MMTF fields as JSON, N, C-alpha, C and O atoms, coordinates in Angstrom:
{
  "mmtfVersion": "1.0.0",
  "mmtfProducer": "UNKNOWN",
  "numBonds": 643,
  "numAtoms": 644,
  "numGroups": 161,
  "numChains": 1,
  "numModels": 1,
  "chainsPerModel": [1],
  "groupsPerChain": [161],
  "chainIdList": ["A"],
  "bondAtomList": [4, 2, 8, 6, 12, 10, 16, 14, 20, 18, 24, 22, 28, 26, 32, 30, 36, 34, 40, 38, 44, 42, 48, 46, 52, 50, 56, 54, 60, 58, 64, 62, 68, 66, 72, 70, 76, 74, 80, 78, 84, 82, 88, 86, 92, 90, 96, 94, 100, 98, 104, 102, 108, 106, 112, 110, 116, 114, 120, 118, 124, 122, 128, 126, 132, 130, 136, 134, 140, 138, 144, 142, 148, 146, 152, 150, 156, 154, 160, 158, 164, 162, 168, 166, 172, 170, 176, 174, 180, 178, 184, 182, 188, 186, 192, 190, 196, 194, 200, 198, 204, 202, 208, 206, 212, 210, 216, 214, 220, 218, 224, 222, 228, 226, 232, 230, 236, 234, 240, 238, 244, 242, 248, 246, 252, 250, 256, 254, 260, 258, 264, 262, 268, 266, 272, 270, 276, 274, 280, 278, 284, 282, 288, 286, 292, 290, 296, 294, 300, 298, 304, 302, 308, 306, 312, 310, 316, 314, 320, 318, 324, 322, 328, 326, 332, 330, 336, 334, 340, 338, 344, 342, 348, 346, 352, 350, 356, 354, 360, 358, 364, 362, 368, 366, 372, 370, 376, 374, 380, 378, 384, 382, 388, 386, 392, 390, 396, 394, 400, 398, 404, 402, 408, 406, 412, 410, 416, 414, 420, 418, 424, 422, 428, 426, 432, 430, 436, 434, 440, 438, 444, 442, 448, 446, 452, 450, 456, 454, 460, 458, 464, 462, 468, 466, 472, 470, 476, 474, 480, 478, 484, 482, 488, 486, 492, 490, 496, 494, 500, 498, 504, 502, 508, 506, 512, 510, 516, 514, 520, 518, 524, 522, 528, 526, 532, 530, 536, 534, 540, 538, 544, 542, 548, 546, 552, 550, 556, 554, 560, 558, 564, 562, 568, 566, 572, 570, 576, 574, 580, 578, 584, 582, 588, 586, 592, 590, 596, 594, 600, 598, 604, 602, 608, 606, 612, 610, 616, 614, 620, 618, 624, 622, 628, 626, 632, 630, 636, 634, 640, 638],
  "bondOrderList": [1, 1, 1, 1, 1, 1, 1, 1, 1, 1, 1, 1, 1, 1, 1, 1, 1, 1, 1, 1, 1, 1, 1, 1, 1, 1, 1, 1, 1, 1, 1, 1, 1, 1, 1, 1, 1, 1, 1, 1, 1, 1, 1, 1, 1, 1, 1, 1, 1, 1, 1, 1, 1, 1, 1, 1, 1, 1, 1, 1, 1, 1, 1, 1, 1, 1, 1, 1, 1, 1, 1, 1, 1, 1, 1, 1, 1, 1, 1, 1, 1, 1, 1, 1, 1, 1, 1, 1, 1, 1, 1, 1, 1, 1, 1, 1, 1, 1, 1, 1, 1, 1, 1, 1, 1, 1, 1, 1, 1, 1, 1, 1, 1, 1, 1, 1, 1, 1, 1, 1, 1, 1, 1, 1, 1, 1, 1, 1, 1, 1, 1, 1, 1, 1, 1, 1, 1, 1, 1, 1, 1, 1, 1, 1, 1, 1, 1, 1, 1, 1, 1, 1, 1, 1, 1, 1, 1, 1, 1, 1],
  "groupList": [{"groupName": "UNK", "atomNameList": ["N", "CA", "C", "O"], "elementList": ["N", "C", "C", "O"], "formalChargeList": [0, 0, 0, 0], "bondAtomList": [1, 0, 2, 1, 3, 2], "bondOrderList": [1, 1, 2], "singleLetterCode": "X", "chemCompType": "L-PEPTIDE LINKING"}],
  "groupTypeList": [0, 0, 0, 0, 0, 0, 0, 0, 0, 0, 0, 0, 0, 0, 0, 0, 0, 0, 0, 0, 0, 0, 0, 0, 0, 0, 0, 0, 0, 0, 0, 0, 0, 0, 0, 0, 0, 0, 0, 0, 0, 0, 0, 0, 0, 0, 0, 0, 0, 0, 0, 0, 0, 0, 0, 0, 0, 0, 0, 0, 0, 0, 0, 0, 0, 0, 0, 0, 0, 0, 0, 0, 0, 0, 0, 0, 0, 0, 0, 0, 0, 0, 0, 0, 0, 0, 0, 0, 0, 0, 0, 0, 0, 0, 0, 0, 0, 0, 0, 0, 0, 0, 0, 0, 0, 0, 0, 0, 0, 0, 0, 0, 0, 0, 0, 0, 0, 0, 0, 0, 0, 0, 0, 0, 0, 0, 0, 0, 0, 0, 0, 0, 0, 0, 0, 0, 0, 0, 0, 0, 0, 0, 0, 0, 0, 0, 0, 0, 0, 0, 0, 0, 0, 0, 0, 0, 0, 0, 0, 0, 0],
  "groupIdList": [1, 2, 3, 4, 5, 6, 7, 8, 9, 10, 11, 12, 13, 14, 15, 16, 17, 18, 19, 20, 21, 22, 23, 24, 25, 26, 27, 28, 29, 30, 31, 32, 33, 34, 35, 36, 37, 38, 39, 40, 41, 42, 43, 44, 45, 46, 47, 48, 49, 50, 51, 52, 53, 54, 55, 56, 57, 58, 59, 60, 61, 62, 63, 64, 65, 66, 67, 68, 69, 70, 71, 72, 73, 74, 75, 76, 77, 78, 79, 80, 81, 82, 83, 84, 85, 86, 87, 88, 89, 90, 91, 92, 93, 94, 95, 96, 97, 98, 99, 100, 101, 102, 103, 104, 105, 106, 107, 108, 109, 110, 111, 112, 113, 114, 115, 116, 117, 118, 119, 120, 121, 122, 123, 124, 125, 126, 127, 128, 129, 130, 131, 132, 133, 134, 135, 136, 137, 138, 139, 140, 141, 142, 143, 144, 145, 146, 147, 148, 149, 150, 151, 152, 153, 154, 155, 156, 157, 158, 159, 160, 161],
  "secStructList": [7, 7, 7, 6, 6, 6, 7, 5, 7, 6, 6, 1, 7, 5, 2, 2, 2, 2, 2, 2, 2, 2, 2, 2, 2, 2, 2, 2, 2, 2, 2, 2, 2, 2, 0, 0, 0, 0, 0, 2, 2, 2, 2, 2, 2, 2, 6, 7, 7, 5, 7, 7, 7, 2, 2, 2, 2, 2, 2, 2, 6, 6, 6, 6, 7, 5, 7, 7, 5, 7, 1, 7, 2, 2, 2, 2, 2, 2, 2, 7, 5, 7, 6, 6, 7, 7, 5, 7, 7, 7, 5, 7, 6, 6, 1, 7, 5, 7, 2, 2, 2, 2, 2, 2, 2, 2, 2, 2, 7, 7, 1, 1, 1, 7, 3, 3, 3, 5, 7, 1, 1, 1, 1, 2, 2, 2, 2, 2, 2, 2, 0, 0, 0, 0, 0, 6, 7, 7, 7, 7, 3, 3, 3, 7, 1, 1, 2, 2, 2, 2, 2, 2, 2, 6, 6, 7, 7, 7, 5, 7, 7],
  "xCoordList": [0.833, 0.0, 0.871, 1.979, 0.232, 1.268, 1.067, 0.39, 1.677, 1.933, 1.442, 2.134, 0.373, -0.005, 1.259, 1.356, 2.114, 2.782, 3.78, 4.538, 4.024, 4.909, 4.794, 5.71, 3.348, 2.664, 2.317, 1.619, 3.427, 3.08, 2.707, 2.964, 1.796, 0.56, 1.558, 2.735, 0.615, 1.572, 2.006, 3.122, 1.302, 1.905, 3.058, 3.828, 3.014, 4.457, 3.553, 3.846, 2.247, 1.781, 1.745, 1.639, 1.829, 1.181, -0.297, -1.22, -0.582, -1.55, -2.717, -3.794, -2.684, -3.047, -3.812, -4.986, -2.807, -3.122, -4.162, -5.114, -3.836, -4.721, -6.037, -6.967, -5.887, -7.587, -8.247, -9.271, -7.274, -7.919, -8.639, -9.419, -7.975, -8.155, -9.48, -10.604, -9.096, -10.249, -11.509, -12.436, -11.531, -12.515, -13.294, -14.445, -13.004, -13.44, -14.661, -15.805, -14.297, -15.567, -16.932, -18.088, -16.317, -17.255, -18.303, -19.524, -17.269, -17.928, -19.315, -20.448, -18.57, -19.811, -20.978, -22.159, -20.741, -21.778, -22.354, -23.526, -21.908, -23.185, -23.47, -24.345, -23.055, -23.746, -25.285, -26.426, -24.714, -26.019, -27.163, -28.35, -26.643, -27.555, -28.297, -29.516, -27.852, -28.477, -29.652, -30.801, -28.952, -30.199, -31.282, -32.487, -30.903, -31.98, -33.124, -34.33, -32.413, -33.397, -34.239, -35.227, -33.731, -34.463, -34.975, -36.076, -34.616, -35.956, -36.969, -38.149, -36.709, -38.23, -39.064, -40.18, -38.453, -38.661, -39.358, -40.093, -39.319, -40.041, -41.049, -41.999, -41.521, -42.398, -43.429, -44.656, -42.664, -43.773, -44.436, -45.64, -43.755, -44.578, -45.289, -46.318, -45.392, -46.433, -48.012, -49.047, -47.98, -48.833, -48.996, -49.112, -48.934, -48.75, -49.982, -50.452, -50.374, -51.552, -51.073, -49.911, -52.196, -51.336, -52.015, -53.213, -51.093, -51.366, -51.755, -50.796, -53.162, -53.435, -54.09, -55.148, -54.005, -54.558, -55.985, -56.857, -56.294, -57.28, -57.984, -59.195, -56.946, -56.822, -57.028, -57.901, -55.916, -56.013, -57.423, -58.0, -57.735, -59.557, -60.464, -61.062, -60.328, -61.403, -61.086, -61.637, -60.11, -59.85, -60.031, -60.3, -59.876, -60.205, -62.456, -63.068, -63.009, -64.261, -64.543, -65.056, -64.294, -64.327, -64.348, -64.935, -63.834, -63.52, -64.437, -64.825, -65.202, -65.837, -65.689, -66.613, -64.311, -63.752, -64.73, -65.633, -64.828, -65.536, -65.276, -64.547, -65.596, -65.112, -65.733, -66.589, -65.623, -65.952, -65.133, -63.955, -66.218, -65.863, -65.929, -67.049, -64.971, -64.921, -65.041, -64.919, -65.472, -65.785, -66.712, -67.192, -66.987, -68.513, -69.404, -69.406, -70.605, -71.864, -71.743, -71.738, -71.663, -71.372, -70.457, -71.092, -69.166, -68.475, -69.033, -68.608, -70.241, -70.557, -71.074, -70.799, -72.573, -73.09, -72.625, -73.109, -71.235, -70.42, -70.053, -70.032, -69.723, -68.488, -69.355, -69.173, -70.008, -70.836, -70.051, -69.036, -70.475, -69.49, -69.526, -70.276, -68.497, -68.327, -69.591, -70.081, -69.972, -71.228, -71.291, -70.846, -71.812, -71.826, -70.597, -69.866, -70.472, -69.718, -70.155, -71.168, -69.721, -70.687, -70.188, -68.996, -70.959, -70.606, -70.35, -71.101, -69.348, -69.428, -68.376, -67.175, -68.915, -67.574, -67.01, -67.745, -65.883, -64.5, -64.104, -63.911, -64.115, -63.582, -65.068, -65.876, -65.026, -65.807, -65.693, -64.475, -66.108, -66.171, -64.552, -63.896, -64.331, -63.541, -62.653, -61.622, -62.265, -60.805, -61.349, -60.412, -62.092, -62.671, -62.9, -63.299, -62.776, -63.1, -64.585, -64.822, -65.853, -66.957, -67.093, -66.57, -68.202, -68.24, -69.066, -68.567, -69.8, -70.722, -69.684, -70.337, -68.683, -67.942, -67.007, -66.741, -66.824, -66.82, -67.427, -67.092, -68.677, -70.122, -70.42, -70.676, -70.429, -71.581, -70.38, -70.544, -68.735, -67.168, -67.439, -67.78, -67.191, -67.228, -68.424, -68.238, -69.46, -70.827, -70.708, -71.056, -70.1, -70.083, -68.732, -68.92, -67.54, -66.389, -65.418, -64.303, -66.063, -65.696, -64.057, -63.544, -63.425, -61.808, -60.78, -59.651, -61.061, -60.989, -60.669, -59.608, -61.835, -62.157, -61.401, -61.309, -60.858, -60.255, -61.186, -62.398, -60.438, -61.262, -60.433, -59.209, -61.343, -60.446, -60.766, -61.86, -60.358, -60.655, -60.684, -59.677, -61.485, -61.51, -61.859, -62.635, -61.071, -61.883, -61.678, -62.052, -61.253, -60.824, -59.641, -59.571, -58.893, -57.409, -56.099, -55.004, -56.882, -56.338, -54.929, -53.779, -55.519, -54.903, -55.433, -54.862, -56.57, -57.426, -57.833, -58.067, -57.833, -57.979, -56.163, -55.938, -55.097, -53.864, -54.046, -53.968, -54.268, -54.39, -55.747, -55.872, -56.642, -57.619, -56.859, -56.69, -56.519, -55.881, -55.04, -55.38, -53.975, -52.781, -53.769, -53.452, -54.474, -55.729, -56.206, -56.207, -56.515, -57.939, -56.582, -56.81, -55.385, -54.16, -53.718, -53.9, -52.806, -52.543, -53.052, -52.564, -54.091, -54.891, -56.377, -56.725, -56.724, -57.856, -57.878, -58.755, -56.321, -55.984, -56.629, -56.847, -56.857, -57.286, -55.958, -54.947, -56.127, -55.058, -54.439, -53.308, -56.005, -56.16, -56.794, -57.731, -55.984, -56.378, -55.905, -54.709, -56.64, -56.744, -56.509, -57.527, -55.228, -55.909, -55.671, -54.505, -56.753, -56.722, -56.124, -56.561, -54.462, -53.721, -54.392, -53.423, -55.019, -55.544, -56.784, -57.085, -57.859, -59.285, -59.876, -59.518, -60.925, -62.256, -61.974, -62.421, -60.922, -60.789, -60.395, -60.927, -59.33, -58.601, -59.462, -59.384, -60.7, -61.346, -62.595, -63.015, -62.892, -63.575, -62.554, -63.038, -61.29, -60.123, -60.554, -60.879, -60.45, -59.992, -61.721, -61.865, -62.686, -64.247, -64.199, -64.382, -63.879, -64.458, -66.112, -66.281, -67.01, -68.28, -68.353, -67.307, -69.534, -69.678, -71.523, -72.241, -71.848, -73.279, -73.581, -72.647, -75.108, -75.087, -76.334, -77.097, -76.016, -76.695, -77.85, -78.439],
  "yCoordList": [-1.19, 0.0, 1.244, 1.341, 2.146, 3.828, 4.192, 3.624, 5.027, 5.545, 7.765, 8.706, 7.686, 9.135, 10.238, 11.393, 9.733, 10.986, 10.943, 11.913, 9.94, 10.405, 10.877, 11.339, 10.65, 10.94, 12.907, 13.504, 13.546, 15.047, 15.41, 15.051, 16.456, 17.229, 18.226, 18.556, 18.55, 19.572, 20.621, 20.466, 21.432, 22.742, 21.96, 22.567, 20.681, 20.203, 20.553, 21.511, 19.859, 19.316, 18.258, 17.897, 17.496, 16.24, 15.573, 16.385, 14.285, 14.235, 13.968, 14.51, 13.316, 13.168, 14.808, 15.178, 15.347, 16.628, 17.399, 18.079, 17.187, 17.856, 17.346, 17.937, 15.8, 15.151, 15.125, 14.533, 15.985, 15.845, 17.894, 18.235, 18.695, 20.166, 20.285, 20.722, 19.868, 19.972, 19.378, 20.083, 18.116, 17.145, 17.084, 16.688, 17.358, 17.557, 18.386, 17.935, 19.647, 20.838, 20.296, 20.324, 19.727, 19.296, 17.774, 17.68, 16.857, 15.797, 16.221, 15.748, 17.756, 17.918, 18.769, 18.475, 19.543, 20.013, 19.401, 19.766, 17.813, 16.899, 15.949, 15.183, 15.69, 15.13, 15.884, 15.441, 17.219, 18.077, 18.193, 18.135, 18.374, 18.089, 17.027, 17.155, 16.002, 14.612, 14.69, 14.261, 15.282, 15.037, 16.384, 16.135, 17.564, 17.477, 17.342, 17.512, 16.973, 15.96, 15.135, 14.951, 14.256, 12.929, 13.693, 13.258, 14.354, 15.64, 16.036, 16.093, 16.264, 16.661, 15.963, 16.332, 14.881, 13.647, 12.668, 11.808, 12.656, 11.93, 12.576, 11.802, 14.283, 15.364, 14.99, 14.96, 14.715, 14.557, 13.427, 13.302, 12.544, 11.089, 11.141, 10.652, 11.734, 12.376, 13.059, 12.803, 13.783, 14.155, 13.767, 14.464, 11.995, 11.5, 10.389, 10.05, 9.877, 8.733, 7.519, 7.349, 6.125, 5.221, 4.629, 4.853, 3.627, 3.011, 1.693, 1.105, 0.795, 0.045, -1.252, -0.927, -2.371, -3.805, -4.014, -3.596, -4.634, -4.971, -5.969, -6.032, -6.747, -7.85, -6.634, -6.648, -5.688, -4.442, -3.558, -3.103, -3.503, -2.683, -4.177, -3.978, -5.26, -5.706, -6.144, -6.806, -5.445, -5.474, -4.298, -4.133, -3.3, -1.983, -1.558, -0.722, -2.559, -2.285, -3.126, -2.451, -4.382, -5.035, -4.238, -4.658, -3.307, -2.077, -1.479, -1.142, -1.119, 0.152, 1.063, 1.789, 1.199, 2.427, 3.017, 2.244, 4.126, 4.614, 4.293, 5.055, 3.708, 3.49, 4.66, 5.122, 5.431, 6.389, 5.647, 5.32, 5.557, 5.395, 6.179, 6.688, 6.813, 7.94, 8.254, 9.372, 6.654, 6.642, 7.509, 8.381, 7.502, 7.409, 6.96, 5.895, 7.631, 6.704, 5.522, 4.36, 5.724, 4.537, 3.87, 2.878, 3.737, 2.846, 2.143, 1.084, 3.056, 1.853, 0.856, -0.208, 1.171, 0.47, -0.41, -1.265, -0.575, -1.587, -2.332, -3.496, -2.292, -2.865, -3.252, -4.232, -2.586, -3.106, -2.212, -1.802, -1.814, -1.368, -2.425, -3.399, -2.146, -2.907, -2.372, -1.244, -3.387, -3.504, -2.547, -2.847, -1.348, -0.285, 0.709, 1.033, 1.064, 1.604, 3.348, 3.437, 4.179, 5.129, 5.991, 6.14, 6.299, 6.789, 8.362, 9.336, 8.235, 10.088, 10.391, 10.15, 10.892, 10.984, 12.168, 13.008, 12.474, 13.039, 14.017, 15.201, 13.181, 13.894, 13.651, 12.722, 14.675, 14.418, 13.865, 13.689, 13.437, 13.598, 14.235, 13.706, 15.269, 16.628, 16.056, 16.478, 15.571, 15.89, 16.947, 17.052, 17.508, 18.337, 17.905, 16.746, 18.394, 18.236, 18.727, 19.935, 17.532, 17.88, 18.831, 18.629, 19.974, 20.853, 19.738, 19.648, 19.339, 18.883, 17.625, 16.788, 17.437, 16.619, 16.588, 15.779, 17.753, 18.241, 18.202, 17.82, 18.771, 18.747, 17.135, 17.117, 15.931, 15.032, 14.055, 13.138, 14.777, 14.077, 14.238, 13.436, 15.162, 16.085, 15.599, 15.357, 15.549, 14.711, 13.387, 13.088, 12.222, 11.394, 10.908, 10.11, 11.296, 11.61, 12.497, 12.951, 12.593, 13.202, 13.712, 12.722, 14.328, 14.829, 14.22, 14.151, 13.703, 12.856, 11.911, 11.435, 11.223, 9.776, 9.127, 9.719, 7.886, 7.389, 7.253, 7.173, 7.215, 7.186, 6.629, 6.586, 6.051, 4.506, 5.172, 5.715, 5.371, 5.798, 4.48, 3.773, 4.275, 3.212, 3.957, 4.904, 3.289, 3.871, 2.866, 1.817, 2.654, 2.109, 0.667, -0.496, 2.03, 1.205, 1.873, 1.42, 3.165, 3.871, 4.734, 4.919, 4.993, 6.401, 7.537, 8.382, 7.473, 9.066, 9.161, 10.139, 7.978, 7.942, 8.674, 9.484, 7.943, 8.552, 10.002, 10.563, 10.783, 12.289, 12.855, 14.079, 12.145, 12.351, 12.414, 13.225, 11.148, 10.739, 12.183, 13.012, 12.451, 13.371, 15.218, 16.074, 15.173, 16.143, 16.579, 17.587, 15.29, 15.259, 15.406, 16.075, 14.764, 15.172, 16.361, 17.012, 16.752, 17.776, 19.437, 20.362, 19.312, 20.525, 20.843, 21.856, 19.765, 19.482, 19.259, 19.508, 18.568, 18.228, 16.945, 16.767, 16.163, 15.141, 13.929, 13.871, 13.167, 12.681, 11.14, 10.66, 10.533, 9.397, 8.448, 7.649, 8.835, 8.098, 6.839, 6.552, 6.179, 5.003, 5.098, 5.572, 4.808, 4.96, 3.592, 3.332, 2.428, 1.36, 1.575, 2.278, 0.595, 1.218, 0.082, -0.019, -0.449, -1.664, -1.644, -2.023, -0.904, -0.19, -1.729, -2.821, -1.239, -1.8, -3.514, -4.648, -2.824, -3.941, -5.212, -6.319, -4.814, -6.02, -6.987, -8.214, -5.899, -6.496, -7.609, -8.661, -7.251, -7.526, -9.313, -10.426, -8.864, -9.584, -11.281, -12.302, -11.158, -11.653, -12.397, -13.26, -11.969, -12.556, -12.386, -13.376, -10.806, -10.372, -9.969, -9.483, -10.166, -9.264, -8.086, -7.476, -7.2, -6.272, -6.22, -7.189, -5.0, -4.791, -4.347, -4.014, -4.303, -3.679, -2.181, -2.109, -1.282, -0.378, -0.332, 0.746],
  "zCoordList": [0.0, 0.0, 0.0, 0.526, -0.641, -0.62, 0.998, 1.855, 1.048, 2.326, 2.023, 1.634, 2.347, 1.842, 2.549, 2.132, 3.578, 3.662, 2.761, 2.771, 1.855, 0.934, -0.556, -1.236, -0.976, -1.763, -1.543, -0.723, -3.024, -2.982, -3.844, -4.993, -3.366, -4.471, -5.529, -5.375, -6.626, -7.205, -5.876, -5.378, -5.46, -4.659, -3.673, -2.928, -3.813, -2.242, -1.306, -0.591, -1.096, 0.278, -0.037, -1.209, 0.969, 1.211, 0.585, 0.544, 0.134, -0.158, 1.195, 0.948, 2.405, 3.198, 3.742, 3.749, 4.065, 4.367, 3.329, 3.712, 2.07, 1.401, 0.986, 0.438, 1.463, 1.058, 2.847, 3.189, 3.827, 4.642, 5.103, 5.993, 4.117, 4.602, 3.31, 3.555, 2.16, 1.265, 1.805, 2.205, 1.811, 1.874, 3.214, 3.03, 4.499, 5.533, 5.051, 5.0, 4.704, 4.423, 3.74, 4.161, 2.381, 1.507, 2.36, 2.481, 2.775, 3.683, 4.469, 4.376, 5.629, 6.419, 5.285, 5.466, 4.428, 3.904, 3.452, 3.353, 2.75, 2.26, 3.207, 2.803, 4.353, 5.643, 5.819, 5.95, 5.754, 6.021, 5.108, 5.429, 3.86, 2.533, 2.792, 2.683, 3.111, 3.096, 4.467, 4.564, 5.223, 6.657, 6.033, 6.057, 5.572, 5.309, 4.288, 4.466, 3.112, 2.396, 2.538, 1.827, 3.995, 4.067, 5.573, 5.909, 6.187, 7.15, 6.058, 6.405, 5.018, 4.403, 3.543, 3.176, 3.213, 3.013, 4.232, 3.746, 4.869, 6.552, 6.314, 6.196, 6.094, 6.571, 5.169, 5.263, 3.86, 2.765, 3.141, 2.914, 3.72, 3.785, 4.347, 3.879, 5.757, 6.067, 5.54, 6.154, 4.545, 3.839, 2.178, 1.17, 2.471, 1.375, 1.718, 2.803, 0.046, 0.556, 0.684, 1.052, 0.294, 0.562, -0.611, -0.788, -1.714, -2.474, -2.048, -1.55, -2.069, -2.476, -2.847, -3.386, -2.831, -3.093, -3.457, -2.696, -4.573, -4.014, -2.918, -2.706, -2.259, -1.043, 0.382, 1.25, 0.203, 1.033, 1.141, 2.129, -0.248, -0.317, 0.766, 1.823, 0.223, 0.967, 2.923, 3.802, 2.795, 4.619, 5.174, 6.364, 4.232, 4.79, 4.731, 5.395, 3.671, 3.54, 4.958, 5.85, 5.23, 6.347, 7.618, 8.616, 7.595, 8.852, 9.067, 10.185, 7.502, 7.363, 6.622, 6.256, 6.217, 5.189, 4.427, 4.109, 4.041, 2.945, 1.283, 0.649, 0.953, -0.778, -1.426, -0.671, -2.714, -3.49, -4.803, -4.951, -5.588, -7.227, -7.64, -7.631, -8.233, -9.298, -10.317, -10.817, -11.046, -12.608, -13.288, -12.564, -14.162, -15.162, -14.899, -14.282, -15.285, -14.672, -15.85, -15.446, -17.043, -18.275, -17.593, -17.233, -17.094, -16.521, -15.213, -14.751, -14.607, -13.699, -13.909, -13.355, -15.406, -16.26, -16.087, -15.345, -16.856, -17.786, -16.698, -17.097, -15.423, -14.951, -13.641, -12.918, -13.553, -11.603, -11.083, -11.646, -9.901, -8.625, -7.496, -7.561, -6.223, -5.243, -4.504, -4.566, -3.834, -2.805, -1.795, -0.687, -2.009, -0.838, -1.037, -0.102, -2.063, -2.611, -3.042, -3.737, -2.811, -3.028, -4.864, -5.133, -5.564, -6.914, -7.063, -7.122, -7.088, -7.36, -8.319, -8.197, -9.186, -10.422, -10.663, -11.182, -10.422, -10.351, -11.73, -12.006, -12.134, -14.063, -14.909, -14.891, -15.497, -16.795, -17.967, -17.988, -19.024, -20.178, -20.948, -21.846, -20.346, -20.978, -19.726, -20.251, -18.751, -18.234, -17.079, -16.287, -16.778, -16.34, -14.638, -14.521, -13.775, -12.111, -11.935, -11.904, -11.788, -12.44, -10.581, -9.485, -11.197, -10.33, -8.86, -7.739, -9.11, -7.754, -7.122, -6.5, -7.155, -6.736, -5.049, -4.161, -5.319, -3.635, -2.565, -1.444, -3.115, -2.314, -1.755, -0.551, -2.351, -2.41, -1.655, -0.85, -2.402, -1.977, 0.203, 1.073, 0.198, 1.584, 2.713, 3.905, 2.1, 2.715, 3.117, 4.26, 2.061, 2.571, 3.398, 4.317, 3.153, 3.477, 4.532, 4.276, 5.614, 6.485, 6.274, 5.753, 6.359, 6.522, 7.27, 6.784, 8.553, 9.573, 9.485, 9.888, 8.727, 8.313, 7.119, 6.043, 7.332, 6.125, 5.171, 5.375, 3.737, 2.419, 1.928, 2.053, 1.171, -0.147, -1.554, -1.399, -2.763, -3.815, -5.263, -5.3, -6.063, -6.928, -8.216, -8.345, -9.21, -10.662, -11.599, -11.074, -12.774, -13.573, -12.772, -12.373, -13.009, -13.29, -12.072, -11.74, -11.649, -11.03, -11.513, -11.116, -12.259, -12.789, -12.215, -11.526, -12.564, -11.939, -10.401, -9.69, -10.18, -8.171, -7.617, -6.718, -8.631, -7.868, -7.98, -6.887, -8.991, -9.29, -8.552, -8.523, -8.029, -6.858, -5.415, -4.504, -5.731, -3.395, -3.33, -2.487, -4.208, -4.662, -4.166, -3.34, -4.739, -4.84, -2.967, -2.26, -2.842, -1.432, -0.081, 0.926, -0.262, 0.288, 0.593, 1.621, -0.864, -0.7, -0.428, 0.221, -1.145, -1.641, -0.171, 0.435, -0.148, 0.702, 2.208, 3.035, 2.367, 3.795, 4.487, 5.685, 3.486, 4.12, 4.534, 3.835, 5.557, 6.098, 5.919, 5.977, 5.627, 5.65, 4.276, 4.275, 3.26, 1.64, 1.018, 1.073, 0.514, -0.024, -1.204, -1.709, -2.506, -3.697, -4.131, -4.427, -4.257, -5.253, -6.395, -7.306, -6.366, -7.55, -8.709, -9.461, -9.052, -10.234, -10.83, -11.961, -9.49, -9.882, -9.921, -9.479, -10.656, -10.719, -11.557, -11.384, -12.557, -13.889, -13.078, -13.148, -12.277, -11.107, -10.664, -10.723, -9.993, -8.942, -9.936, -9.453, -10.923, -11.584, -12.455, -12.657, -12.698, -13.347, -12.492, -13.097, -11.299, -10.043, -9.714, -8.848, -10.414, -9.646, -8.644, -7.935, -7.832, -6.874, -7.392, -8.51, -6.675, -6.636, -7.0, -6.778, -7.701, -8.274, -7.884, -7.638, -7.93, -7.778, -9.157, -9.886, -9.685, -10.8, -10.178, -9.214, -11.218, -11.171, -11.307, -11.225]
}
């Protein structure tokens, strides 16, 4: 092995010395970078939802949870919903955050209270949970990452409309 005190830098220091006067500084400033990244990182998770199952949806309906489908009324048509499931649809037609969705969201959904979200496939429940989280302050979200198609995939039960 080299021996760093004999190892010299261009200027004639030592290399030891100089990976220890440089590198010290830089070391603690990304010690610090790092704590607090992952300090605000702890704090997002916090106000983050939770992705998932449909094995997980039917232990959380077992509880009680609130379910909210967010589909289409044509997609409930097509597909059934889960048994006690409440319908309130989210997006329109257009991509659109249909206006009475808050209202009927908020009523059955206490703020407090955990909520499970289902749609499709769960695309539009993540950009919902993401929504009722951040924006809304709700604490406690469910977003079924597989939706309806899964549950349906799998011959879980479905109600029809």
């Amino acid at each position: 092995f080299l021996n760093p005190e004999l190892i010299e830098m261009p200027n004639n220091t030592h290399f030891y010395e100089n990976i220890m006067t440089l590198s010290l500084p830089r070391i603690f400033t990304s010690i610090v970078y790092l704590i607090v990244f992952f300090s605000f990182s702890a704090c997002a998770q916090n106000d983050e939802f939770t992705n998932i199952s449909n094995e997980e949806l039917e232990k959380l309906l077992d509880q009680g949870v609130t379910l909210v489908d967010i589909r289409l009324p044509e997609e409930w048509n097509q597909t059934g919903i889960i048994k006690g499931s409440h319908t309130i649809t989210l997006f329109d037609r257009n991509g659109r955050v249909a206006e009475d969705f808050l209202p009927k969201f908020s009523a059955i959904a206490p703020i407090d209270k955990p909520v499970a979200l289902i749609c499709r496939t769960g695309n539009r429940t993540r950009a919902a949970s993401e929504m009722l989280v951040k924006q809304l302050g709700y604490k406690d979200v469910y977003n079924v990452t597989k939706g309806i198609t899964d549950w349906v995939r799998n011959g879980k039960p479905v109600a029809r409309l």
